[in-house]
Coordinates of C-alpha atoms and ligand atoms in Angstrom, one line a residue:
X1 CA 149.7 145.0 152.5
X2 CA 150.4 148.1 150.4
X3 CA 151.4 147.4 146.9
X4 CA 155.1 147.9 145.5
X5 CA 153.9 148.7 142.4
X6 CA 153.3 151.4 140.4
X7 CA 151.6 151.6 136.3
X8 CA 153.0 154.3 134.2
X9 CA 149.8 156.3 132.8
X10 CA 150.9 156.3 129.2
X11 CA 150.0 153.4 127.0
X12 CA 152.3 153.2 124.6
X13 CA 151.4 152.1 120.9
X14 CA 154.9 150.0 120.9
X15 CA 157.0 149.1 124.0
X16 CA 160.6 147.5 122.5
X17 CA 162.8 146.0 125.3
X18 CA 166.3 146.0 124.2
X19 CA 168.0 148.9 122.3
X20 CA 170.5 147.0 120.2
X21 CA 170.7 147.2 116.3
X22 CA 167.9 145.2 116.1
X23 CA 166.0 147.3 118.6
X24 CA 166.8 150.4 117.2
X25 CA 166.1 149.3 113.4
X26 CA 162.2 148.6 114.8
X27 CA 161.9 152.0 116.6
X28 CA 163.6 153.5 113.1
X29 CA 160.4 152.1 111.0
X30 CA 157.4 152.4 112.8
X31 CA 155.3 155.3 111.2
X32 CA 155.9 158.6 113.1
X33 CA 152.6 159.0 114.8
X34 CA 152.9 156.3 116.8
X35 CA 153.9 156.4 120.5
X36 CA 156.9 154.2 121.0
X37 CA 159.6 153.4 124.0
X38 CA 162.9 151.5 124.2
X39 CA 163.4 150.3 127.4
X40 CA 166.9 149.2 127.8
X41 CA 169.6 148.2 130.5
X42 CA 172.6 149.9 129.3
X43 CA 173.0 153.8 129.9
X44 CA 173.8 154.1 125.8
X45 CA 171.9 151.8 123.4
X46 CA 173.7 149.7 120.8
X47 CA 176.8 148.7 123.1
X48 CA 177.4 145.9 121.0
X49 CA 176.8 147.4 117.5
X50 CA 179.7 150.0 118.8
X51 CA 181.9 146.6 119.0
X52 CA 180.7 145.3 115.6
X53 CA 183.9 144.1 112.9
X54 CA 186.6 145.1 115.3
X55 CA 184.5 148.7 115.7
X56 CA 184.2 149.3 112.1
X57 CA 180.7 147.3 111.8
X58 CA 180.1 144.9 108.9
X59 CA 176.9 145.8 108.6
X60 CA 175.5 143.5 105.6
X61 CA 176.8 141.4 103.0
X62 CA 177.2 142.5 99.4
X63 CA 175.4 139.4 97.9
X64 CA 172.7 141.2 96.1
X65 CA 171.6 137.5 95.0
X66 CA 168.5 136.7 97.2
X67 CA 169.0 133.0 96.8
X68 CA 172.2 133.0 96.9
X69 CA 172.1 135.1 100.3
X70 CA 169.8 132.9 102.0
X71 CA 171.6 130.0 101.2
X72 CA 174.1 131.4 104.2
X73 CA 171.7 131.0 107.1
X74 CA 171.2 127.1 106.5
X75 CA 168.1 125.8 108.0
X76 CA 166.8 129.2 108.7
X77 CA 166.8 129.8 104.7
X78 CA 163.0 128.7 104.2
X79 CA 161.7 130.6 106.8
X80 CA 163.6 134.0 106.1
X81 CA 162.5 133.8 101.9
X82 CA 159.7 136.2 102.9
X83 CA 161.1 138.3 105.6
X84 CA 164.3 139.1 102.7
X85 CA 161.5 140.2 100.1
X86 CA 160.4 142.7 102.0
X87 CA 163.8 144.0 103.2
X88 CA 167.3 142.6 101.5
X89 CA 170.9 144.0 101.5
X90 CA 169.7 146.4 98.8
X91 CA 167.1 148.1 101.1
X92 CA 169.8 148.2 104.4
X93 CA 172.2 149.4 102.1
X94 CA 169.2 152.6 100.7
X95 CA 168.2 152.8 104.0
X96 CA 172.0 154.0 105.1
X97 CA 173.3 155.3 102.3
X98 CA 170.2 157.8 101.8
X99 CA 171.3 159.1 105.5
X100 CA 174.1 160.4 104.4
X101 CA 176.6 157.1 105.4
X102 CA 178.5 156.2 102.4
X103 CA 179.3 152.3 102.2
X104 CA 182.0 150.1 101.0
X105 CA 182.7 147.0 99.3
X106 CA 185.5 144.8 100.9
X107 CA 186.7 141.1 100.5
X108 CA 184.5 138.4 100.9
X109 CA 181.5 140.9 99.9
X110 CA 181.5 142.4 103.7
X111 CA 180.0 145.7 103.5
X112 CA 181.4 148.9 105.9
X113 CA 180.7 152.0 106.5
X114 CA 183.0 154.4 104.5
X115 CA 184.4 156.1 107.5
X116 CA 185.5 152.9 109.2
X117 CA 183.3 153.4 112.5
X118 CA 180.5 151.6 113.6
X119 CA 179.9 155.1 115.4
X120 CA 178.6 156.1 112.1
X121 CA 176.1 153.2 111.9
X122 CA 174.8 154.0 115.5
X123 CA 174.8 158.1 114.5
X124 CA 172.4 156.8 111.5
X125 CA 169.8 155.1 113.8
X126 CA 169.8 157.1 116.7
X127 CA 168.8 160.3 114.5
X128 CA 166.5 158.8 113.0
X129 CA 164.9 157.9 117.0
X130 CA 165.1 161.7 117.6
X131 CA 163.6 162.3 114.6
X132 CA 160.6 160.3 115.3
X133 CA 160.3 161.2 118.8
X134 CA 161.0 157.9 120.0
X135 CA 161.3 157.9 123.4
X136 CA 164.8 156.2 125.2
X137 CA 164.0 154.5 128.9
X138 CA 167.7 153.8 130.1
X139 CA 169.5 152.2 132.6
X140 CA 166.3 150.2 132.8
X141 CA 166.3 146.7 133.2
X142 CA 162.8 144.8 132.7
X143 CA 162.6 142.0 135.1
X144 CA 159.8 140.5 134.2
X145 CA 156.9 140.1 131.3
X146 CA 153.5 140.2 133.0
X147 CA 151.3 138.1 130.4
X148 CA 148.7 136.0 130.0
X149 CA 148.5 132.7 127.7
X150 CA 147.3 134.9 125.0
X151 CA 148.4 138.4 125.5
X152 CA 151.3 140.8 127.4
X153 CA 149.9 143.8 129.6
X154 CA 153.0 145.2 130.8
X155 CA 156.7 145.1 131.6
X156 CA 158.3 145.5 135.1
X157 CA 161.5 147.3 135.4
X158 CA 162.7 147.5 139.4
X159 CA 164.1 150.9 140.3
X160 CA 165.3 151.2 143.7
X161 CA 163.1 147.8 144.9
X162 CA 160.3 149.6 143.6
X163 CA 158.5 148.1 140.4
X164 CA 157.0 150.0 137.9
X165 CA 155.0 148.7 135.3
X166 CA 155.1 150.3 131.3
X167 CA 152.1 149.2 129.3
X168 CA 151.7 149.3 125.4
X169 CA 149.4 148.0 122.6
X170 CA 152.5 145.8 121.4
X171 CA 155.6 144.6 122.7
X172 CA 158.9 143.8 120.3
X173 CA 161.5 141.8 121.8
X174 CA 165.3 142.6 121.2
X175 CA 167.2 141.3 124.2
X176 CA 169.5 139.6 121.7
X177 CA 171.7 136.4 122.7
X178 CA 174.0 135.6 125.0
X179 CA 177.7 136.3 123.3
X180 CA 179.5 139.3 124.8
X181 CA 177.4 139.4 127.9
X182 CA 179.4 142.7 129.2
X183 CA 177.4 144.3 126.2
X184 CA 174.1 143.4 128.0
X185 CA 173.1 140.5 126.1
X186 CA 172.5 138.6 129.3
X187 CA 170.1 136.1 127.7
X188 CA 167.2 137.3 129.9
X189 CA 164.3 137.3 127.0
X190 CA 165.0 133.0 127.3
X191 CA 163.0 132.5 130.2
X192 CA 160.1 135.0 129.3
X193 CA 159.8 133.5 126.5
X194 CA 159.4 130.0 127.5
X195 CA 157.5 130.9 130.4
X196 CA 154.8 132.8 127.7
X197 CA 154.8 129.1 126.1
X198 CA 157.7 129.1 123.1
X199 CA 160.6 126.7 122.1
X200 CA 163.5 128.1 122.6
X201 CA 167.0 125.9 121.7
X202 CA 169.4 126.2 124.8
X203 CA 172.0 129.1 123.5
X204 CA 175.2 128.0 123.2
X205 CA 178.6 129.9 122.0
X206 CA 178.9 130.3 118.1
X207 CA 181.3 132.4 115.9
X208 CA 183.9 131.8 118.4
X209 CA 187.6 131.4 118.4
X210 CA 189.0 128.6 119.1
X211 CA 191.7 127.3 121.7
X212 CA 195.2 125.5 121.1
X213 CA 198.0 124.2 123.5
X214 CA 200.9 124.6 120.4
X215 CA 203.6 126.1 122.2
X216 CA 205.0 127.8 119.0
X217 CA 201.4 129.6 118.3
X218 CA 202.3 131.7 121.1
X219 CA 205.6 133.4 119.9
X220 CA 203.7 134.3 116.7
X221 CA 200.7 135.6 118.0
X222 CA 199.4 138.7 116.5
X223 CA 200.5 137.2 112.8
X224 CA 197.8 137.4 110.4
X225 CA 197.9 135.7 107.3
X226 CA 195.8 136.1 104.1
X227 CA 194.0 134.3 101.7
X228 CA 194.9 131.2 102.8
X229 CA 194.2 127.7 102.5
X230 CA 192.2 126.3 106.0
X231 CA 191.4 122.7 106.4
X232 CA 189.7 121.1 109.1
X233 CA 190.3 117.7 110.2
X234 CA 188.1 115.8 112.5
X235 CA 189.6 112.3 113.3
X236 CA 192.2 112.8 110.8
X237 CA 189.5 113.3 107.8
X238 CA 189.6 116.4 105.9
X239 CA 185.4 117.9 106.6
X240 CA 186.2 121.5 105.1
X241 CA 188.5 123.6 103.2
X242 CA 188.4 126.8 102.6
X243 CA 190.4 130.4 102.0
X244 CA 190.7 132.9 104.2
X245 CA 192.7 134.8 106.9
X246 CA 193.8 133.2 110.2
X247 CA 194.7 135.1 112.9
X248 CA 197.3 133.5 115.9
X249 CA 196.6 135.0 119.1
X250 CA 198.2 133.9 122.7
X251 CA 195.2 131.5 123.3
X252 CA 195.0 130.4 119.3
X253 CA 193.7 130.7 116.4
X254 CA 190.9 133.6 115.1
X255 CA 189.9 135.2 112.1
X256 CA 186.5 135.1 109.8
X257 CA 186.9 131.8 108.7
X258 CA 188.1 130.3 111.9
X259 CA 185.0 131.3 113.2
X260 CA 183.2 130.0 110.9
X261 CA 184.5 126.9 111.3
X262 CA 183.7 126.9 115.1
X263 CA 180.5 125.1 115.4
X264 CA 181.5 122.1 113.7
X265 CA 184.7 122.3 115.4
X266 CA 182.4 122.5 119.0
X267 CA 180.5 119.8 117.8
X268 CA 183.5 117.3 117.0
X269 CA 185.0 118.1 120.4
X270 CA 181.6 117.6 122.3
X271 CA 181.8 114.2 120.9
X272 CA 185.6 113.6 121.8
X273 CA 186.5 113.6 118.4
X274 CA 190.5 114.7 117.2
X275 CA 190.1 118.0 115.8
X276 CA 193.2 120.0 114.0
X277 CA 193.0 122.9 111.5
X278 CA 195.9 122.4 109.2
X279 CA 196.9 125.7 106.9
X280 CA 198.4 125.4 103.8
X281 CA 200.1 128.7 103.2
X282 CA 201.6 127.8 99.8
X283 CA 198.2 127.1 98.1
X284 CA 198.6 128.8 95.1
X285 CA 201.6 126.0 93.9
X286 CA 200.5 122.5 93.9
X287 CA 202.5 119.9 95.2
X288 CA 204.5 119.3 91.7
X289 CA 205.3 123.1 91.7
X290 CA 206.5 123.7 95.2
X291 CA 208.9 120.6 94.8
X292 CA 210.3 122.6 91.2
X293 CA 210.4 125.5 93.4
X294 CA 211.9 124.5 96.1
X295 CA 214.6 122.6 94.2
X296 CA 215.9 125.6 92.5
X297 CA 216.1 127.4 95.5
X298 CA 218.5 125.0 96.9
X299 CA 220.3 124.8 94.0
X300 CA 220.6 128.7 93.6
X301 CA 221.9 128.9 96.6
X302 CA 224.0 125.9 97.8
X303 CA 226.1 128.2 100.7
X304 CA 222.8 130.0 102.4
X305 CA 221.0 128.4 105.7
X306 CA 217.9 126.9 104.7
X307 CA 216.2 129.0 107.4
X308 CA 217.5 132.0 105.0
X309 CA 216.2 130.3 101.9
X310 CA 212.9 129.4 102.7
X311 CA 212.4 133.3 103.8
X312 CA 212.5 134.2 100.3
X313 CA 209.5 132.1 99.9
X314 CA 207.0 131.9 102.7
X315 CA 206.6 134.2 105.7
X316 CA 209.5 134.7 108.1
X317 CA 207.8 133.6 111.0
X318 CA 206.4 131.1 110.0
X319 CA 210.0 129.3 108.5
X320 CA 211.6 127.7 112.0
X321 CA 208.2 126.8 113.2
X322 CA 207.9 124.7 109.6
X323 CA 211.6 123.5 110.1
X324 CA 210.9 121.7 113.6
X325 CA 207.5 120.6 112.6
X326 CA 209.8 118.9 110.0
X327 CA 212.2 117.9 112.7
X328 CA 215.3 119.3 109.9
X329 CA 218.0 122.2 111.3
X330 CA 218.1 125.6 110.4
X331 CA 221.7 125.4 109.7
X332 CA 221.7 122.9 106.7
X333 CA 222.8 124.7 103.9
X334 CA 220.8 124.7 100.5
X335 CA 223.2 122.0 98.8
X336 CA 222.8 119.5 101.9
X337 CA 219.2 119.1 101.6
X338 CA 218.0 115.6 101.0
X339 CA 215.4 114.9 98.7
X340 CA 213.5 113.2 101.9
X341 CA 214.0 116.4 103.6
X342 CA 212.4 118.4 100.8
X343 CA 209.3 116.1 100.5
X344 CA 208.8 116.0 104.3
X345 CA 209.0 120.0 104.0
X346 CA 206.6 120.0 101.7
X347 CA 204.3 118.3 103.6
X348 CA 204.9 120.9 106.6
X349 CA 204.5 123.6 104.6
X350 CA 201.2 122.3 102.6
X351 CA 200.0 121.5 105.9
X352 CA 200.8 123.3 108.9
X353 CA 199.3 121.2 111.8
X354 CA 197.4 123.1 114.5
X355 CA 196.1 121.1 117.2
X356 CA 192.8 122.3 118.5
X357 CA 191.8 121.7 122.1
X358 CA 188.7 124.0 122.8
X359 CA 187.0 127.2 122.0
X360 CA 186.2 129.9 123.6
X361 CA 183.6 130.7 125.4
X362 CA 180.3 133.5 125.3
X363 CA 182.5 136.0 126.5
X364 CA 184.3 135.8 123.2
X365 CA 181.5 134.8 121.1
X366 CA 180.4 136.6 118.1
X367 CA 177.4 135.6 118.3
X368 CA 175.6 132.6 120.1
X369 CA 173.8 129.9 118.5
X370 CA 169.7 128.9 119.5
X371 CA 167.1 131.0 120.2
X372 CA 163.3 130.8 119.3
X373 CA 161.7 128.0 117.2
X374 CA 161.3 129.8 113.9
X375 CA 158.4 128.0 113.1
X376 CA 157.0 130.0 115.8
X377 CA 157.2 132.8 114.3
X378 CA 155.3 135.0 111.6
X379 CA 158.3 135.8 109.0
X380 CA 155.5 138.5 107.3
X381 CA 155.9 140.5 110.1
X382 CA 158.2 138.6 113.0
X383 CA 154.7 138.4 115.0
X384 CA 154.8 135.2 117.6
X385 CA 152.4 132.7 116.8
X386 CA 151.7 132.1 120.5
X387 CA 151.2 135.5 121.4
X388 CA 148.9 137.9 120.1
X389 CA 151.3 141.3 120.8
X390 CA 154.7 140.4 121.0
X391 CA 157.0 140.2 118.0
X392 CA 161.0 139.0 118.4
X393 CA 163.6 139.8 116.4
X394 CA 167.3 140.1 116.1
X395 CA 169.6 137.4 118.2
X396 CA 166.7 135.9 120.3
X397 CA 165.7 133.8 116.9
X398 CA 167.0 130.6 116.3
X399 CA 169.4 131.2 113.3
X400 CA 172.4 129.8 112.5
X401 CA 174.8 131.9 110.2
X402 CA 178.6 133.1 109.3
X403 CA 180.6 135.6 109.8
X404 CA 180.0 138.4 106.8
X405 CA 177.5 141.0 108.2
X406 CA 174.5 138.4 107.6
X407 CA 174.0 138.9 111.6
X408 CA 173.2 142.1 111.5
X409 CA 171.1 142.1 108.3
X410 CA 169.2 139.3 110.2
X411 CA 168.4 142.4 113.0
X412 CA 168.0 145.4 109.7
X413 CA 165.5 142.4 108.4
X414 CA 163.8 141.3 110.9
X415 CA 164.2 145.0 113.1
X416 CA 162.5 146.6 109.8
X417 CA 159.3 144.0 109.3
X418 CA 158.3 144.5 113.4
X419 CA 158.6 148.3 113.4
X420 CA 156.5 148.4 110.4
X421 CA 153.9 146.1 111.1
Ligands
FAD1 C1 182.6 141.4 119.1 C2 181.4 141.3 118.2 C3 181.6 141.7 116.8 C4 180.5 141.5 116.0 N1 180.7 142.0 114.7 C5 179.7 141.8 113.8 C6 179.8 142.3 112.5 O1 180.8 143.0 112.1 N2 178.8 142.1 111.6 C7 177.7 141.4 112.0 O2 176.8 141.2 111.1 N3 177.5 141.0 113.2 C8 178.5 141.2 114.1 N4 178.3 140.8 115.4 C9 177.0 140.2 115.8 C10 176.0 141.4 116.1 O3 176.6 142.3 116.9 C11 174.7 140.9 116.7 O4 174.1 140.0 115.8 C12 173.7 142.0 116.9 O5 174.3 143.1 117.7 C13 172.4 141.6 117.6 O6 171.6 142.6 117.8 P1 170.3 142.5 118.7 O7 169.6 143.8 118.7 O8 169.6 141.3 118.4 O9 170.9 142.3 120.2 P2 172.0 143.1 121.1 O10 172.8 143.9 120.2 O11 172.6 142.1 121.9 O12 171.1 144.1 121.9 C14 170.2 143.7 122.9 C15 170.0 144.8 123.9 O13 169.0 144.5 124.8 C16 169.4 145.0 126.1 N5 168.8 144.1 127.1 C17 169.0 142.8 127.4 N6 168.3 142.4 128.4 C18 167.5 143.5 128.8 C19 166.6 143.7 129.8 N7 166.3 142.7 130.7 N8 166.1 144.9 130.0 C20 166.4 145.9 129.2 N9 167.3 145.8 128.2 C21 167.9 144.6 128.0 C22 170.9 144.8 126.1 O14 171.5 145.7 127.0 C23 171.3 145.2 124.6 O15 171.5 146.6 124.5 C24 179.3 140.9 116.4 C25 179.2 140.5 117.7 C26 180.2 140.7 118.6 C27 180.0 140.3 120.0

């Protein structure tokens, strides 16, 4: 039978499949003279970098600390030590800034590009492709990893039933995860991968938002508040706290350390545990203080609704959702509150109950959680330990981490070391 198959002539020096940030941080490094191809699905590389921070791309975190930086990706920490000493924040930051793309400092240490678009982070790397010849396969899709149990010799990509095969010296792998799928993170490295003989953990959603049934989230959805303090509750036990912004949306609750919070939240619910978040959005007065305050507010103004009142102090939409969590009218006037009913307010406001029933799922995912074993992996130069010329990098590996930009320094990183090497 005559073959379906064709081999491209050219044997590349460096083959990358996928041209996400990661993808397009390898093809940025390697040395000029090399021969190098991205193959990739999309019709435009970086479809999700374009997406990035809400389009304006947090592209590292400002925490110049190497210790202190690693201590954000958990687990992963001891493996990454030597992958971060040969490119940090410091180096991402060099690397863009010496481009001409001016960066800035916001809360929380999350690093953007001065003009606000992750158009200018793409801009950066995809010069720097032209500039180094770098050749762009799109609207390519590799369907399969032809390999043996040491070595790749080529990649199939079907065009119109017809399989082609691209060959190269080395092969970096930059599929990414799973989150976001329409971006073209379809998960499809997984099964190479296993197939070529690695662990890889089953990806699973991470950096997601999460779902809640409370009927009052809904009429205040689009209400962001900042600087806030977020507890989580798992079977009624405070497991976290920490500040930060919450976002309410018409399916629940979002924002940096919302999603954060997500896969212990996941975890809980797997297991059928209660989980709530409660906000306390009077966190700068302790208990003590808010009762003074309170109190004089009453006093001050014995005539006004206490609906009216409590505007003066905490956010207008927020104050009838606290009333009839307290189960108290918005009609009682300042002098007619109880004591009781001031103590039970209290609590309501120092603790706004949100109910959580789910999260979302990949499509909403920031990023997703698994990937390959790390300890199969060469952190000097992200080489696989099972074989001899593939390296992986980016959202295929195995790294758990927040919300911050320390994703994509985990693809500048790890993007970086492959390219070079
Ligand atoms: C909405 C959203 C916002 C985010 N914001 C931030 C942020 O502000 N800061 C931050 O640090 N991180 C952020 N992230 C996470 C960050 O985007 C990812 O960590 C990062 O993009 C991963 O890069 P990657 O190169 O590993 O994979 P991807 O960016 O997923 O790129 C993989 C590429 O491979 C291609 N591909 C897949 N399969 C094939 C195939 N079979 N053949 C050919 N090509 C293929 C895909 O089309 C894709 O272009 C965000 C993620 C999302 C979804």
């Amino acid at each position: 039978m005559k073959s379906n198959n064709s081999v491209i002539d050219t044997v590349y020096d460096t083959i990358i499949i996928g041209g996400g940030a990661s993808g397009m941080m390898a093809a940025s490094s390697i040395s000029k003279n090399k021969k190098v191809l991205i193959i990739e699905k999309n019709n435009i590389l970086g479809k999700k970098l374009l997406i990035t921070g809400g389009g304006r791309c947090n592209l590292t975190n400002h925490e110049l600390d190497l210790r202190k930086l690693l201590k954000n990706y958990k687990q992963a920490e001891q493996f990454l030590y030597s992958a971060f000493t040969q490119y940090s924040v410091k180096d991402t930051l060099d690397f863009f800034n010496k481009r001409n793309m001016p960066t800035k400092v916001e809360e929380y240490g999350r690093v953007f590009p001065v003009s606000d678009s992750a158009r200018s982070v793409y801009n950066v790397l995809f010069k720097e492709l032209n500039n180094r010849g770098v050749e762009v396969l799109s609207n390519a899709k590799v369907t399969n990893i032809i390999h043996d149990s040491k070595n790749i010799d080529g990649v199939e990509i079907e065009i119109n039933k017809k399989k082609i095969i691209y060959k190269a010296k080395r092969y970096i792998l930059a599929t990414g995860g799973t989150s976001h799928p329409e971006t073209g993170s379809t998960g499809d490295a997984f099964s190479w991968l296993k197939d070529m003989g690695h662990c890889v953990f089953e990806p699973k959603a991470s950096l997601v938002p999460l779902r809640s049934n409370e009927a009052w989230i809904k009429k205040i959805q689009g209400l962001a508040l900042q600087d806030i303090k977020i507890n989580l509750f798992v079977d009624d036990k405070k497991v976290i706290s920490k500040k930060g912004k919450i976002l309410f949306t018409h399916f629940g609750v979002s924002g940096p350390t919302i999603l954060n919070m997500s896969k212990e939240i996941g975890e809980s619910l797997d297991k059928k545990q209660k989980v709530y978040v409660g906000i306390d959005i009077m966190s700068g007065l302790d208990h003590g203080t808010l009762n003074k305050t309170l109190t004089d507010l009453f006093q001050n103004n014995p005539k006004k609704k206490i609906v009216n009142i409590l505007s003066e102090l905490i956010n207008k939409n927020l104050t009838s959702i606290i009333l009839q969590n307290s189960k108290i009218s918005e009609d009682i006037v300042g002098n007619a509150v109880t004591k009781e009913m001031r103590i039970i307010l209290i609590e309501n406001i120092k603790n706004v109950k949100i109910n959580i029933h789910g999260l979302l799922d990949e499509n909403d995912a920031i990023v997703s959680d698994g990937g390959v074993d790390l300890k199969e992996i060469d952190f000097k130069n992200m080489k696989s330990k099972i074989i001899n010329n593939l390296y992986i990098i980016g959202d295929l590996l195995n790294i758990d981490r927040p919300s911050g930009g320390y994703s994509l320094q985990i693809c500048w990183t790890t993007g970086y070391l492959a390219g070079r090497e």
